[in-house]
Amino acid sequence: MRRRLLSALLVPAVALAGCGDQAASGEKPEDGKFEIVTAFYPLQFLSERIGGDVVSVTNLTKPGAEPHDLELTPRQVGQIADAGLAVYIKGFQPAVDEAIGLEAEDKGFDAAAVVPLLPAGGEDDDGHEHSEAEGGEDPHVWLDPVRLATIAGKLAERLGQADPAHAAGYAERARALGAELTALNTEFAAGLKTCDRRELVTSHTAFAYLAARYDLHQVGITGISPEAEPSPQRLAAVAREARETGATTIFFETLVSPAVAETIAREVGARTAVLDPLEGLTDSTGDYFTVMRQNLATLETGLGCK
């Protein structure tokens, strides 16, 4: 049904694209800025930091909205068609994948295609690891600062190819951002080096990259999709592991209900805390670095780090 709805949107979107400020030929709008469309917040952050004041960035996912099930309006499809570059993560938002495939395939930058990915794994009701989808991969690469620094460099290269007049500036800003991300990685490594517990019990398995980078073990109540409902067996398995490992904190994320995490916490006598997967920015005064450092402080407290 979703594919049929999006396909129906693409017909009027073509007309909208023809009326846009930036033609498919690559002509720039009147303000001279190179236009980038991004699928959701972390990609908006990268594009704005690397692009600086020579780009105009449009984010398809509104602040505070859950991005997994984004549905596009005809206007948004037109924006994708008109953009000089469309930055997305393939497999994360099906509507965006389809629109880029049909309207802007030659102008798409898949951020997940330039770094090694982890399998979209989870755990079954008995706590055993399994692959959530045959051949599926985990899209949450931005939660690893090291991988994100690599993506920043590759995005700068792609922007330089699309907009050669500003290639040097893109590269310079990507290097500066990479240095900041390297420093953030150092902070996380130091902060999470010595902890009483290394089990990260989360409402959904968005933190595999963070866990792998800093030697934590993620225990997800649900899988990659935050809207999935865990079975009673899965809830029992997570509660059992939480008790066995002495977990004192069950982490839930900002854009979904904390009800399931609170249920587990009550059962094992733990508290809950927010761990933000940064799929959308909820505080307009913050940015990627602000939220990641809040996450680090939350982890240090919840895991008993010294």
PDB file of C-alpha atoms in Angstrom:
ATOM      1  CA  MET A   1       0.000   0.000   0.000  1.00  0.00           C
ATOM      2  CA  ARG A   2       2.773   2.442   0.906  1.00  0.00           C
ATOM      3  CA  ARG A   3       4.527   1.894  -2.439  1.00  0.00           C
ATOM      4  CA  ARG A   4       1.301   2.559  -4.345  1.00  0.00           C
ATOM      5  CA  LEU A   5       0.691   5.738  -2.374  1.00  0.00           C
ATOM      6  CA  LEU A   6       4.181   7.043  -3.013  1.00  0.00           C
ATOM      7  CA  SER A   7       4.008   6.169  -6.704  1.00  0.00           C
ATOM      8  CA  ALA A   8       0.798   8.171  -6.916  1.00  0.00           C
ATOM      9  CA  LEU A   9       2.596  11.123  -5.350  1.00  0.00           C
ATOM     10  CA  LEU A  10       5.328  11.086  -7.949  1.00  0.00           C
ATOM     11  CA  VAL A  11       3.112  12.215 -10.833  1.00  0.00           C
ATOM     12  CA  PRO A  12       2.191  15.601  -9.300  1.00  0.00           C
ATOM     13  CA  ALA A  13       5.708  15.821  -7.881  1.00  0.00           C
ATOM     14  CA  VAL A  14       7.178  15.924 -11.365  1.00  0.00           C
ATOM     15  CA  ALA A  15       5.101  18.996 -12.092  1.00  0.00           C
ATOM     16  CA  LEU A  16       6.227  20.564  -8.837  1.00  0.00           C
ATOM     17  CA  ALA A  17       9.837  19.788  -9.659  1.00  0.00           C
ATOM     18  CA  GLY A  18       9.491  21.585 -12.976  1.00  0.00           C
ATOM     19  CA  CYS A  19       8.413  24.722 -11.128  1.00  0.00           C
ATOM     20  CA  GLY A  20      11.241  24.521  -8.557  1.00  0.00           C
ATOM     21  CA  ASP A  21      14.032  27.024  -8.094  1.00  0.00           C
ATOM     22  CA  GLN A  22      16.743  24.573  -9.057  1.00  0.00           C
ATOM     23  CA  ALA A  23      16.225  22.755 -12.339  1.00  0.00           C
ATOM     24  CA  ALA A  24      17.192  19.149 -12.938  1.00  0.00           C
ATOM     25  CA  SER A  25      20.051  20.416 -15.106  1.00  0.00           C
ATOM     26  CA  GLY A  26      21.830  21.561 -11.930  1.00  0.00           C
ATOM     27  CA  GLU A  27      21.089  25.278 -12.253  1.00  0.00           C
ATOM     28  CA  LYS A  28      21.395  26.965  -8.873  1.00  0.00           C
ATOM     29  CA  PRO A  29      18.635  29.020  -7.258  1.00  0.00           C
ATOM     30  CA  GLU A  30      18.787  32.800  -7.270  1.00  0.00           C
ATOM     31  CA  ASP A  31      20.706  32.980  -3.970  1.00  0.00           C
ATOM     32  CA  GLY A  32      23.479  30.896  -5.549  1.00  0.00           C
ATOM     33  CA  LYS A  33      23.441  28.239  -2.833  1.00  0.00           C
ATOM     34  CA  PHE A  34      23.807  24.559  -3.618  1.00  0.00           C
ATOM     35  CA  GLU A  35      20.635  22.747  -2.523  1.00  0.00           C
ATOM     36  CA  ILE A  36      20.812  19.613  -0.386  1.00  0.00           C
ATOM     37  CA  VAL A  37      17.864  17.532   0.790  1.00  0.00           C
ATOM     38  CA  THR A  38      18.476  15.299   3.805  1.00  0.00           C
ATOM     39  CA  ALA A  39      16.340  12.425   5.055  1.00  0.00           C
ATOM     40  CA  PHE A  40      16.576  13.036   8.823  1.00  0.00           C
ATOM     41  CA  TYR A  41      18.537  14.908  11.491  1.00  0.00           C
ATOM     42  CA  PRO A  42      22.051  13.368  11.623  1.00  0.00           C
ATOM     43  CA  LEU A  43      22.359  13.818   7.852  1.00  0.00           C
ATOM     44  CA  GLN A  44      21.079  17.385   8.126  1.00  0.00           C
ATOM     45  CA  PHE A  45      23.736  18.039  10.776  1.00  0.00           C
ATOM     46  CA  LEU A  46      26.515  16.680   8.556  1.00  0.00           C
ATOM     47  CA  SER A  47      25.311  18.586   5.505  1.00  0.00           C
ATOM     48  CA  GLU A  48      25.034  21.897   7.330  1.00  0.00           C
ATOM     49  CA  ARG A  49      28.424  21.572   9.006  1.00  0.00           C
ATOM     50  CA  ILE A  50      30.231  20.549   5.822  1.00  0.00           C
ATOM     51  CA  GLY A  51      28.270  22.794   3.485  1.00  0.00           C
ATOM     52  CA  GLY A  52      28.574  25.946   5.548  1.00  0.00           C
ATOM     53  CA  ASP A  53      27.021  29.102   4.151  1.00  0.00           C
ATOM     54  CA  VAL A  54      27.291  28.030   0.499  1.00  0.00           C
ATOM     55  CA  VAL A  55      24.529  25.416   0.773  1.00  0.00           C
ATOM     56  CA  SER A  56      20.822  25.380   1.569  1.00  0.00           C
ATOM     57  CA  VAL A  57      19.712  22.285   3.483  1.00  0.00           C
ATOM     58  CA  THR A  58      16.132  20.986   3.603  1.00  0.00           C
ATOM     59  CA  ASN A  59      15.381  18.189   6.079  1.00  0.00           C
ATOM     60  CA  LEU A  60      12.472  15.897   5.152  1.00  0.00           C
ATOM     61  CA  THR A  61      11.756  14.788   8.744  1.00  0.00           C
ATOM     62  CA  LYS A  62      10.268  17.470  10.968  1.00  0.00           C
ATOM     63  CA  PRO A  63      11.888  18.093  14.391  1.00  0.00           C
ATOM     64  CA  GLY A  64      10.475  15.750  17.010  1.00  0.00           C
ATOM     65  CA  ALA A  65       8.971  13.358  14.427  1.00  0.00           C
ATOM     66  CA  GLU A  66       9.804   9.644  14.384  1.00  0.00           C
ATOM     67  CA  PRO A  67      11.675   9.170  11.071  1.00  0.00           C
ATOM     68  CA  HIS A  68      11.290   5.420  10.448  1.00  0.00           C
ATOM     69  CA  ASP A  69       7.823   5.660   8.894  1.00  0.00           C
ATOM     70  CA  LEU A  70       8.146   9.024   7.163  1.00  0.00           C
ATOM     71  CA  GLU A  71       5.559   9.569   4.436  1.00  0.00           C
ATOM     72  CA  LEU A  72       6.421  12.156   1.778  1.00  0.00           C
ATOM     73  CA  THR A  73       4.181  14.905   0.470  1.00  0.00           C
ATOM     74  CA  PRO A  74       4.203  15.777  -3.245  1.00  0.00           C
ATOM     75  CA  ARG A  75       6.119  18.935  -2.365  1.00  0.00           C
ATOM     76  CA  GLN A  76       8.827  16.925  -0.617  1.00  0.00           C
ATOM     77  CA  VAL A  77       9.170  14.572  -3.578  1.00  0.00           C
ATOM     78  CA  GLY A  78       9.574  17.668  -5.733  1.00  0.00           C
ATOM     79  CA  GLN A  79      12.292  18.947  -3.408  1.00  0.00           C
ATOM     80  CA  ILE A  80      14.160  15.659  -3.810  1.00  0.00           C
ATOM     81  CA  ALA A  81      13.882  15.899  -7.587  1.00  0.00           C
ATOM     82  CA  ASP A  82      15.142  19.499  -7.623  1.00  0.00           C
ATOM     83  CA  ALA A  83      18.025  19.097  -5.172  1.00  0.00           C
ATOM     84  CA  GLY A  84      21.649  19.108  -6.186  1.00  0.00           C
ATOM     85  CA  LEU A  85      22.217  16.242  -3.729  1.00  0.00           C
ATOM     86  CA  ALA A  86      19.883  14.007  -1.697  1.00  0.00           C
ATOM     87  CA  VAL A  87      21.548  12.597   1.437  1.00  0.00           C
ATOM     88  CA  TYR A  88      19.921   9.512   2.961  1.00  0.00           C
ATOM     89  CA  ILE A  89      20.531   6.057   4.426  1.00  0.00           C
ATOM     90  CA  LYS A  90      19.157   3.338   2.212  1.00  0.00           C
ATOM     91  CA  GLY A  91      16.803   0.953   4.011  1.00  0.00           C
ATOM     92  CA  PHE A  92      15.966   3.320   6.865  1.00  0.00           C
ATOM     93  CA  GLN A  93      13.035   5.201   5.283  1.00  0.00           C
ATOM     94  CA  PRO A  94      11.378   3.269   2.423  1.00  0.00           C
ATOM     95  CA  ALA A  95       9.491   6.292   1.079  1.00  0.00           C
ATOM     96  CA  VAL A  96      12.743   8.247   0.731  1.00  0.00           C
ATOM     97  CA  ASP A  97      14.464   5.285  -0.926  1.00  0.00           C
ATOM     98  CA  GLU A  98      11.713   5.022  -3.521  1.00  0.00           C
ATOM     99  CA  ALA A  99      11.543   8.738  -4.239  1.00  0.00           C
ATOM    100  CA  ILE A 100      15.302   8.997  -4.734  1.00  0.00           C
ATOM    101  CA  GLY A 101      15.316   5.872  -6.892  1.00  0.00           C
ATOM    102  CA  LEU A 102      12.650   7.306  -9.178  1.00  0.00           C
ATOM    103  CA  GLU A 103      13.442  11.021  -9.110  1.00  0.00           C
ATOM    104  CA  ALA A 104      17.078  11.554  -8.126  1.00  0.00           C
ATOM    105  CA  GLU A 105      19.035   8.308  -8.395  1.00  0.00           C
ATOM    106  CA  ASP A 106      22.093  10.041  -9.886  1.00  0.00           C
ATOM    107  CA  LYS A 107      21.999  12.663  -7.128  1.00  0.00           C
ATOM    108  CA  GLY A 108      21.601  10.364  -4.131  1.00  0.00           C
ATOM    109  CA  PHE A 109      24.316   9.985  -1.486  1.00  0.00           C
ATOM    110  CA  ASP A 110      23.765   6.879   0.650  1.00  0.00           C
ATOM    111  CA  ALA A 111      25.691   7.618   3.844  1.00  0.00           C
ATOM    112  CA  ALA A 112      25.616   3.966   4.903  1.00  0.00           C
ATOM    113  CA  ALA A 113      27.287   2.824   1.681  1.00  0.00           C
ATOM    114  CA  VAL A 114      30.658   4.383   2.563  1.00  0.00           C
ATOM    115  CA  VAL A 115      31.331   2.638   5.909  1.00  0.00           C
ATOM    116  CA  PRO A 116      31.223  -0.989   7.103  1.00  0.00           C
ATOM    117  CA  LEU A 117      27.803  -1.884   8.503  1.00  0.00           C
ATOM    118  CA  LEU A 118      26.714  -4.227  11.269  1.00  0.00           C
ATOM    119  CA  PRO A 119      23.953  -6.793  10.705  1.00  0.00           C
ATOM    120  CA  ALA A 120      20.465  -5.782  11.788  1.00  0.00           C
ATOM    121  CA  GLY A 121      20.532  -8.304  14.582  1.00  0.00           C
ATOM    122  CA  GLY A 122      18.515  -8.682  17.707  1.00  0.00           C
ATOM    123  CA  GLU A 123      17.839 -11.399  20.195  1.00  0.00           C
ATOM    124  CA  ASP A 124      15.127 -14.003  20.205  1.00  0.00           C
ATOM    125  CA  ASP A 125      12.845 -14.801  23.117  1.00  0.00           C
ATOM    126  CA  ASP A 126      15.531 -16.982  24.688  1.00  0.00           C
ATOM    127  CA  GLY A 127      18.181 -14.289  24.416  1.00  0.00           C
ATOM    128  CA  HIS A 128      20.060 -15.775  21.446  1.00  0.00           C
ATOM    129  CA  GLU A 129      21.384 -13.504  18.725  1.00  0.00           C
ATOM    130  CA  HIS A 130      19.624 -13.650  15.376  1.00  0.00           C
ATOM    131  CA  SER A 131      19.440 -11.658  12.166  1.00  0.00           C
ATOM    132  CA  GLU A 132      16.305  -9.547  12.099  1.00  0.00           C
ATOM    133  CA  ALA A 133      16.089  -9.651   8.329  1.00  0.00           C
ATOM    134  CA  GLU A 134      17.830 -11.884   5.823  1.00  0.00           C
ATOM    135  CA  GLY A 135      20.822  -9.880   4.676  1.00  0.00           C
ATOM    136  CA  GLY A 136      19.581  -6.853   6.629  1.00  0.00           C
ATOM    137  CA  GLU A 137      21.987  -4.254   8.010  1.00  0.00           C
ATOM    138  CA  ASP A 138      21.726  -1.868  10.937  1.00  0.00           C
ATOM    139  CA  PRO A 139      21.354   1.733   9.679  1.00  0.00           C
ATOM    140  CA  HIS A 140      22.234   3.563  12.937  1.00  0.00           C
ATOM    141  CA  VAL A 141      25.826   4.340  11.896  1.00  0.00           C
ATOM    142  CA  TRP A 142      25.759   7.942  13.153  1.00  0.00           C
ATOM    143  CA  LEU A 143      25.948   6.759  16.785  1.00  0.00           C
ATOM    144  CA  ASP A 144      29.581   5.784  16.178  1.00  0.00           C
ATOM    145  CA  PRO A 145      31.640   9.002  15.949  1.00  0.00           C
ATOM    146  CA  VAL A 146      34.430   7.200  14.109  1.00  0.00           C
ATOM    147  CA  ARG A 147      32.145   5.989  11.345  1.00  0.00           C
ATOM    148  CA  LEU A 148      30.455   9.384  11.196  1.00  0.00           C
ATOM    149  CA  ALA A 149      33.827  11.065  10.631  1.00  0.00           C
ATOM    150  CA  THR A 150      34.405   8.770   7.661  1.00  0.00           C
ATOM    151  CA  ILE A 151      30.954   9.605   6.279  1.00  0.00           C
ATOM    152  CA  ALA A 152      31.734  13.325   6.667  1.00  0.00           C
ATOM    153  CA  GLY A 153      34.842  12.984   4.537  1.00  0.00           C
ATOM    154  CA  LYS A 154      33.025  11.039   1.818  1.00  0.00           C
ATOM    155  CA  LEU A 155      30.143  13.517   1.800  1.00  0.00           C
ATOM    156  CA  ALA A 156      32.618  16.367   1.320  1.00  0.00           C
ATOM    157  CA  GLU A 157      34.106  14.528  -1.649  1.00  0.00           C
ATOM    158  CA  ARG A 158      30.685  14.034  -3.212  1.00  0.00           C
ATOM    159  CA  LEU A 159      29.750  17.672  -2.644  1.00  0.00           C
ATOM    160  CA  GLY A 160      33.026  18.729  -4.219  1.00  0.00           C
ATOM    161  CA  GLN A 161      32.225  16.686  -7.316  1.00  0.00           C
ATOM    162  CA  ALA A 162      28.741  18.175  -7.580  1.00  0.00           C
ATOM    163  CA  ASP A 163      29.842  21.737  -6.785  1.00  0.00           C
ATOM    164  CA  PRO A 164      33.534  22.038  -7.771  1.00  0.00           C
ATOM    165  CA  ALA A 165      33.720  25.775  -7.121  1.00  0.00           C
ATOM    166  CA  HIS A 166      33.391  25.128  -3.368  1.00  0.00           C
ATOM    167  CA  ALA A 167      35.220  21.791  -3.135  1.00  0.00           C
ATOM    168  CA  ALA A 168      38.105  23.144  -1.053  1.00  0.00           C
ATOM    169  CA  GLY A 169      35.726  24.623   1.518  1.00  0.00           C
ATOM    170  CA  TYR A 170      33.767  21.373   1.806  1.00  0.00           C
ATOM    171  CA  ALA A 171      36.986  19.435   2.395  1.00  0.00           C
ATOM    172  CA  GLU A 172      38.265  21.895   4.987  1.00  0.00           C
ATOM    173  CA  ARG A 173      35.022  21.884   6.968  1.00  0.00           C
ATOM    174  CA  ALA A 174      34.864  18.076   6.838  1.00  0.00           C
ATOM    175  CA  ARG A 175      38.386  17.866   8.285  1.00  0.00           C
ATOM    176  CA  ALA A 176      37.423  20.226  11.109  1.00  0.00           C
ATOM    177  CA  LEU A 177      34.287  18.203  11.834  1.00  0.00           C
ATOM    178  CA  GLY A 178      36.312  14.991  11.719  1.00  0.00           C
ATOM    179  CA  ALA A 179      38.653  16.390  14.380  1.00  0.00           C
ATOM    180  CA  GLU A 180      35.676  17.193  16.616  1.00  0.00           C
ATOM    181  CA  LEU A 181      34.280  13.683  16.146  1.00  0.00           C
ATOM    182  CA  THR A 182      37.672  12.172  16.965  1.00  0.00           C
ATOM    183  CA  ALA A 183      37.721  14.183  20.191  1.00  0.00           C
ATOM    184  CA  LEU A 184      34.194  12.978  20.999  1.00  0.00           C
ATOM    185  CA  ASN A 185      35.292   9.388  20.446  1.00  0.00           C
ATOM    186  CA  THR A 186      38.157   9.940  22.891  1.00  0.00           C
ATOM    187  CA  GLU A 187      35.700  11.270  25.495  1.00  0.00           C
ATOM    188  CA  PHE A 188      33.440   8.221  25.116  1.00  0.00           C
ATOM    189  CA  ALA A 189      36.340   5.768  25.267  1.00  0.00           C
ATOM    190  CA  ALA A 190      37.665   7.359  28.461  1.00  0.00           C
ATOM    191  CA  GLY A 191      34.250   7.752  30.085  1.00  0.00           C
ATOM    192  CA  LEU A 192      33.163   4.171  29.417  1.00  0.00           C
ATOM    193  CA  LYS A 193      36.506   2.463  30.010  1.00  0.00           C
ATOM    194  CA  THR A 194      35.880   1.364  33.591  1.00  0.00           C
ATOM    195  CA  CYS A 195      32.244   0.625  34.506  1.00  0.00           C
ATOM    196  CA  ASP A 196      30.529  -1.655  37.001  1.00  0.00           C
ATOM    197  CA  ARG A 197      28.307  -3.015  34.246  1.00  0.00           C
ATOM    198  CA  ARG A 198      28.684  -3.265  30.480  1.00  0.00           C
ATOM    199  CA  GLU A 199      25.138  -4.451  29.651  1.00  0.00           C
ATOM    200  CA  LEU A 200      23.125  -1.768  27.870  1.00  0.00           C
ATOM    201  CA  VAL A 201      19.424  -2.657  28.283  1.00  0.00           C
ATOM    202  CA  THR A 202      17.509  -0.542  25.760  1.00  0.00           C
ATOM    203  CA  SER A 203      13.931  -0.206  24.578  1.00  0.00           C
ATOM    204  CA  HIS A 204      15.039  -0.888  20.988  1.00  0.00           C
ATOM    205  CA  THR A 205      18.284  -1.987  19.407  1.00  0.00           C
ATOM    206  CA  ALA A 206      19.452   1.338  18.001  1.00  0.00           C
ATOM    207  CA  PHE A 207      22.805   1.330  19.815  1.00  0.00           C
ATOM    208  CA  ALA A 208      24.746  -1.566  18.280  1.00  0.00           C
ATOM    209  CA  TYR A 209      27.398   0.730  16.777  1.00  0.00           C
ATOM    210  CA  LEU A 210      27.904   2.619  20.024  1.00  0.00           C
ATOM    211  CA  ALA A 211      28.054  -0.667  21.958  1.00  0.00           C
ATOM    212  CA  ALA A 212      30.547  -2.221  19.535  1.00  0.00           C
ATOM    213  CA  ARG A 213      32.806   0.848  19.584  1.00  0.00           C
ATOM    214  CA  TYR A 214      32.969   1.056  23.403  1.00  0.00           C
ATOM    215  CA  ASP A 215      32.851  -2.627  24.386  1.00  0.00           C
ATOM    216  CA  LEU A 216      29.288  -2.665  25.684  1.00  0.00           C
ATOM    217  CA  HIS A 217      26.701  -5.438  25.290  1.00  0.00           C
ATOM    218  CA  GLN A 218      23.361  -4.206  23.982  1.00  0.00           C
ATOM    219  CA  VAL A 219      20.254  -6.020  25.236  1.00  0.00           C
ATOM    220  CA  GLY A 220      17.281  -4.791  23.231  1.00  0.00           C
ATOM    221  CA  ILE A 221      13.704  -5.218  24.375  1.00  0.00           C
ATOM    222  CA  THR A 222      12.629  -4.837  20.733  1.00  0.00           C
ATOM    223  CA  GLY A 223      14.572  -4.954  17.485  1.00  0.00           C
ATOM    224  CA  ILE A 224      15.548  -2.307  14.937  1.00  0.00           C
ATOM    225  CA  SER A 225      11.980  -1.013  14.605  1.00  0.00           C
ATOM    226  CA  PRO A 226      10.988   1.012  17.695  1.00  0.00           C
ATOM    227  CA  GLU A 227       7.300   0.313  17.040  1.00  0.00           C
ATOM    228  CA  ALA A 228       7.630  -3.471  17.320  1.00  0.00           C
ATOM    229  CA  GLU A 229       5.792  -5.083  20.223  1.00  0.00           C
ATOM    230  CA  PRO A 230       7.915  -7.503  22.276  1.00  0.00           C
ATOM    231  CA  SER A 231       6.419 -10.873  23.081  1.00  0.00           C
ATOM    232  CA  PRO A 232       5.860 -11.919  26.708  1.00  0.00           C
ATOM    233  CA  GLN A 233       8.726 -14.387  26.267  1.00  0.00           C
ATOM    234  CA  ARG A 234      11.051 -11.622  25.129  1.00  0.00           C
ATOM    235  CA  LEU A 235      10.078  -9.415  28.069  1.00  0.00           C
ATOM    236  CA  ALA A 236      10.774 -12.298  30.440  1.00  0.00           C
ATOM    237  CA  ALA A 237      14.168 -12.960  28.808  1.00  0.00           C
ATOM    238  CA  VAL A 238      15.222  -9.319  29.089  1.00  0.00           C
ATOM    239  CA  ALA A 239      14.072  -9.125  32.720  1.00  0.00           C
ATOM    240  CA  ARG A 240      16.027 -12.279  33.492  1.00  0.00           C
ATOM    241  CA  GLU A 241      19.209 -10.932  31.918  1.00  0.00           C
ATOM    242  CA  ALA A 242      18.767  -7.574  33.654  1.00  0.00           C
ATOM    243  CA  ARG A 243      18.565  -9.333  37.025  1.00  0.00           C
ATOM    244  CA  GLU A 244      21.521 -11.620  36.278  1.00  0.00           C
ATOM    245  CA  THR A 245      23.757  -8.728  35.250  1.00  0.00           C
ATOM    246  CA  GLY A 246      22.648  -6.411  38.034  1.00  0.00           C
ATOM    247  CA  ALA A 247      21.306  -3.744  35.691  1.00  0.00           C
ATOM    248  CA  THR A 248      20.216  -0.652  37.598  1.00  0.00           C
ATOM    249  CA  THR A 249      18.988   1.359  34.599  1.00  0.00           C
ATOM    250  CA  ILE A 250      16.722   0.505  31.669  1.00  0.00           C
ATOM    251  CA  PHE A 251      17.244   2.975  28.838  1.00  0.00           C
ATOM    252  CA  PHE A 252      14.470   4.239  26.580  1.00  0.00           C
ATOM    253  CA  GLU A 253      14.589   6.723  23.719  1.00  0.00           C
ATOM    254  CA  THR A 254      13.073  10.126  23.155  1.00  0.00           C
ATOM    255  CA  LEU A 255      10.616   9.591  20.276  1.00  0.00           C
ATOM    256  CA  VAL A 256       8.780   6.455  21.444  1.00  0.00           C
ATOM    257  CA  SER A 257       6.703   5.511  24.488  1.00  0.00           C
ATOM    258  CA  PRO A 258       8.705   4.529  27.615  1.00  0.00           C
ATOM    259  CA  ALA A 259       5.974   2.107  28.728  1.00  0.00           C
ATOM    260  CA  VAL A 260       7.813  -1.134  27.902  1.00  0.00           C
ATOM    261  CA  ALA A 261      11.075   0.052  29.460  1.00  0.00           C
ATOM    262  CA  GLU A 262       9.168   1.115  32.578  1.00  0.00           C
ATOM    263  CA  THR A 263       7.552  -2.328  32.788  1.00  0.00           C
ATOM    264  CA  ILE A 264      10.950  -4.054  32.787  1.00  0.00           C
ATOM    265  CA  ALA A 265      12.354  -1.522  35.258  1.00  0.00           C
ATOM    266  CA  ARG A 266       9.514  -2.104  37.742  1.00  0.00           C
ATOM    267  CA  GLU A 267       9.930  -5.852  37.507  1.00  0.00           C
ATOM    268  CA  VAL A 268      13.665  -5.829  38.240  1.00  0.00           C
ATOM    269  CA  GLY A 269      13.741  -2.856  40.611  1.00  0.00           C
ATOM    270  CA  ALA A 270      15.676  -0.588  38.255  1.00  0.00           C
ATOM    271  CA  ARG A 271      15.192   3.014  37.195  1.00  0.00           C
ATOM    272  CA  THR A 272      14.752   4.354  33.678  1.00  0.00           C
ATOM    273  CA  ALA A 273      16.760   6.970  31.790  1.00  0.00           C
ATOM    274  CA  VAL A 274      16.647   8.542  28.337  1.00  0.00           C
ATOM    275  CA  LEU A 275      19.285   7.450  25.834  1.00  0.00           C
ATOM    276  CA  ASP A 276      18.785   9.442  22.655  1.00  0.00           C
ATOM    277  CA  PRO A 277      19.353   7.619  19.328  1.00  0.00           C
ATOM    278  CA  LEU A 278      19.526  11.026  17.616  1.00  0.00           C
ATOM    279  CA  GLU A 279      17.048  10.083  14.920  1.00  0.00           C
ATOM    280  CA  GLY A 280      15.453  13.479  15.410  1.00  0.00           C
ATOM    281  CA  LEU A 281      16.450  16.565  17.355  1.00  0.00           C
ATOM    282  CA  THR A 282      13.912  17.521  20.024  1.00  0.00           C
ATOM    283  CA  ASP A 283      15.762  20.529  21.485  1.00  0.00           C
ATOM    284  CA  SER A 284      16.400  23.315  18.993  1.00  0.00           C
ATOM    285  CA  THR A 285      19.196  24.716  21.164  1.00  0.00           C
ATOM    286  CA  GLY A 286      21.285  21.541  20.907  1.00  0.00           C
ATOM    287  CA  ASP A 287      23.037  19.607  18.166  1.00  0.00           C
ATOM    288  CA  TYR A 288      24.663  16.212  17.556  1.00  0.00           C
ATOM    289  CA  PHE A 289      27.526  16.909  19.971  1.00  0.00           C
ATOM    290  CA  THR A 290      25.239  18.205  22.711  1.00  0.00           C
ATOM    291  CA  VAL A 291      23.042  15.109  22.607  1.00  0.00           C
ATOM    292  CA  MET A 292      25.930  12.664  22.348  1.00  0.00           C
ATOM    293  CA  ARG A 293      27.590  14.181  25.408  1.00  0.00           C
ATOM    294  CA  GLN A 294      24.277  13.956  27.267  1.00  0.00           C
ATOM    295  CA  ASN A 295      24.169  10.289  26.255  1.00  0.00           C
ATOM    296  CA  LEU A 296      27.688   9.784  27.594  1.00  0.00           C
ATOM    297  CA  ALA A 297      26.755  11.304  30.965  1.00  0.00           C
ATOM    298  CA  THR A 298      23.629   9.127  31.100  1.00  0.00           C
ATOM    299  CA  LEU A 299      25.640   5.986  30.335  1.00  0.00           C
ATOM    300  CA  GLU A 300      28.300   6.821  32.905  1.00  0.00           C
ATOM    301  CA  THR A 301      25.634   7.118  35.586  1.00  0.00           C
ATOM    302  CA  GLY A 302      23.533   4.164  34.474  1.00  0.00           C
ATOM    303  CA  LEU A 303      26.463   1.750  34.057  1.00  0.00           C
ATOM    304  CA  GLY A 304      28.332   2.884  37.155  1.00  0.00           C
ATOM    305  CA  CYS A 305      31.414   4.170  35.311  1.00  0.00           C
ATOM    306  CA  LYS A 306      34.349   5.626  37.209  1.00  0.00           C
TER     307      LYS A 306
END
